[in-house]
Amino acid sequence: MRLELRLTIARAKAKLLAARLSRPTPYIDKTMYVSWNAMFVSAYLEAEKVLEGALAESSRAFALKTMDRMLRETWGEEQGFAHRIWRGCVARVIG
């Protein structure tokens, strides 16, 4: 890439960052939906089967780390998995 183009892009990025920093940070929903996370865990474990090397290992590691968190935060021996967890409060589906 030519130097002039790189400088133009850098200036544009700086302007965009300055504009973004002047606005309030948008809300981020940190709710853990167990069913969605379980689907992603399955997808990462499937990806491990077709990927190779470090990428396969990182997919597997991420899936297992996510599953460990789900078990730790949303599983109860008598109730099974919670539906979701938000700000440390567990919501279970009854029935």
mmCIF file of C-alpha atoms in Angstrom:
data_model
loop_
_atom_site.group_PDB
_atom_site.id
_atom_site.type_symbol
_atom_site.label_atom_id
_atom_site.label_comp_id
_atom_site.label_asym_id
_atom_site.label_seq_id
_atom_site.Cartn_x
_atom_site.Cartn_y
_atom_site.Cartn_z
ATOM 1 C CA MET A 1 0.000 0.000 0.000
ATOM 2 C CA ARG A 2 1.300 3.441 -0.824
ATOM 3 C CA LEU A 3 2.437 5.658 2.038
ATOM 4 C CA GLU A 4 -0.108 8.385 1.211
ATOM 5 C CA LEU A 5 -2.978 5.895 1.361
ATOM 6 C CA ARG A 6 -1.749 4.483 4.674
ATOM 7 C CA LEU A 7 -1.579 7.975 6.170
ATOM 8 C CA THR A 8 -5.093 8.789 4.940
ATOM 9 C CA ILE A 9 -6.446 5.589 6.498
ATOM 10 C CA ALA A 10 -4.618 6.282 9.778
ATOM 11 C CA ARG A 11 -6.066 9.810 9.958
ATOM 12 C CA ALA A 12 -9.564 8.511 9.214
ATOM 13 C CA LYS A 13 -9.254 5.858 11.941
ATOM 14 C CA ALA A 14 -8.090 8.483 14.423
ATOM 15 C CA LYS A 15 -11.111 10.688 13.607
ATOM 16 C CA LEU A 16 -13.499 7.746 13.963
ATOM 17 C CA LEU A 17 -11.962 6.761 17.303
ATOM 18 C CA ALA A 18 -12.194 10.344 18.611
ATOM 19 C CA ALA A 19 -15.872 10.503 17.623
ATOM 20 C CA ARG A 20 -16.601 7.141 19.250
ATOM 21 C CA LEU A 21 -14.838 8.084 22.493
ATOM 22 C CA SER A 22 -16.982 11.207 22.805
ATOM 23 C CA ARG A 23 -20.182 9.091 22.950
ATOM 24 C CA PRO A 24 -21.370 6.957 25.865
ATOM 25 C CA THR A 25 -20.440 3.287 25.724
ATOM 26 C CA PRO A 26 -23.351 1.208 24.434
ATOM 27 C CA TYR A 27 -25.021 -1.363 26.686
ATOM 28 C CA ILE A 28 -23.555 -4.863 26.494
ATOM 29 C CA ASP A 29 -25.875 -7.753 27.350
ATOM 30 C CA LYS A 30 -23.766 -10.153 29.400
ATOM 31 C CA THR A 31 -26.545 -12.688 29.938
ATOM 32 C CA MET A 32 -25.367 -16.269 29.471
ATOM 33 C CA TYR A 33 -28.054 -18.196 27.617
ATOM 34 C CA VAL A 34 -27.252 -21.836 28.257
ATOM 35 C CA SER A 35 -28.868 -23.228 25.088
ATOM 36 C CA TRP A 36 -26.996 -20.787 22.827
ATOM 37 C CA ASN A 37 -23.705 -21.441 24.546
ATOM 38 C CA ALA A 38 -24.263 -25.206 24.279
ATOM 39 C CA MET A 39 -24.763 -24.815 20.512
ATOM 40 C CA PHE A 40 -21.513 -22.871 20.254
ATOM 41 C CA VAL A 41 -19.665 -25.480 22.328
ATOM 42 C CA SER A 42 -20.916 -28.171 19.933
ATOM 43 C CA ALA A 43 -19.843 -26.111 16.918
ATOM 44 C CA TYR A 44 -16.339 -25.531 18.316
ATOM 45 C CA LEU A 45 -15.951 -29.242 19.053
ATOM 46 C CA GLU A 46 -17.080 -30.077 15.506
ATOM 47 C CA ALA A 47 -14.627 -27.498 14.144
ATOM 48 C CA GLU A 48 -11.825 -29.199 16.042
ATOM 49 C CA LYS A 49 -12.455 -32.349 13.985
ATOM 50 C CA VAL A 50 -11.778 -30.608 10.654
ATOM 51 C CA LEU A 51 -9.127 -28.085 11.698
ATOM 52 C CA GLU A 52 -5.492 -28.910 12.245
ATOM 53 C CA GLY A 53 -2.741 -27.945 14.638
ATOM 54 C CA ALA A 54 -3.004 -24.973 16.948
ATOM 55 C CA LEU A 55 -6.329 -23.838 15.517
ATOM 56 C CA ALA A 56 -7.922 -27.217 16.278
ATOM 57 C CA GLU A 57 -6.487 -27.202 19.790
ATOM 58 C CA SER A 58 -7.643 -23.639 20.487
ATOM 59 C CA SER A 59 -11.160 -24.508 19.287
ATOM 60 C CA ARG A 60 -11.259 -27.489 21.627
ATOM 61 C CA ALA A 61 -9.798 -25.521 24.544
ATOM 62 C CA PHE A 62 -12.335 -22.714 24.096
ATOM 63 C CA ALA A 63 -15.231 -25.206 23.953
ATOM 64 C CA LEU A 64 -14.097 -26.972 27.116
ATOM 65 C CA LYS A 65 -13.478 -23.686 28.949
ATOM 66 C CA THR A 66 -17.006 -22.549 28.045
ATOM 67 C CA MET A 67 -18.489 -25.873 29.136
ATOM 68 C CA ASP A 68 -16.614 -25.688 32.446
ATOM 69 C CA ARG A 69 -18.103 -22.238 33.073
ATOM 70 C CA MET A 70 -21.594 -23.430 32.170
ATOM 71 C CA LEU A 71 -21.297 -26.373 34.565
ATOM 72 C CA ARG A 72 -19.860 -24.205 37.332
ATOM 73 C CA GLU A 73 -22.397 -21.373 37.062
ATOM 74 C CA THR A 74 -25.629 -22.903 35.752
ATOM 75 C CA TRP A 75 -25.766 -26.573 36.760
ATOM 76 C CA GLY A 76 -27.560 -27.846 39.847
ATOM 77 C CA GLU A 77 -27.640 -31.535 40.786
ATOM 78 C CA GLU A 78 -31.388 -31.518 41.479
ATOM 79 C CA GLN A 79 -32.501 -28.929 38.915
ATOM 80 C CA GLY A 80 -30.172 -29.620 35.982
ATOM 81 C CA PHE A 81 -29.117 -26.698 33.788
ATOM 82 C CA ALA A 82 -30.506 -23.220 34.266
ATOM 83 C CA HIS A 83 -32.015 -21.458 31.273
ATOM 84 C CA ARG A 84 -29.824 -18.392 31.672
ATOM 85 C CA ILE A 85 -27.621 -16.521 34.103
ATOM 86 C CA TRP A 86 -27.526 -12.728 34.383
ATOM 87 C CA ARG A 87 -25.512 -10.737 36.923
ATOM 88 C CA GLY A 88 -25.047 -13.880 38.974
ATOM 89 C CA CYS A 89 -28.804 -14.643 39.156
ATOM 90 C CA VAL A 90 -29.815 -18.038 37.824
ATOM 91 C CA ALA A 91 -33.130 -18.352 35.947
ATOM 92 C CA ARG A 92 -34.522 -21.852 35.699
ATOM 93 C CA VAL A 93 -37.390 -23.120 33.594
ATOM 94 C CA ILE A 94 -39.947 -24.882 35.759
ATOM 95 C CA GLY A 95 -41.909 -27.802 34.367
#
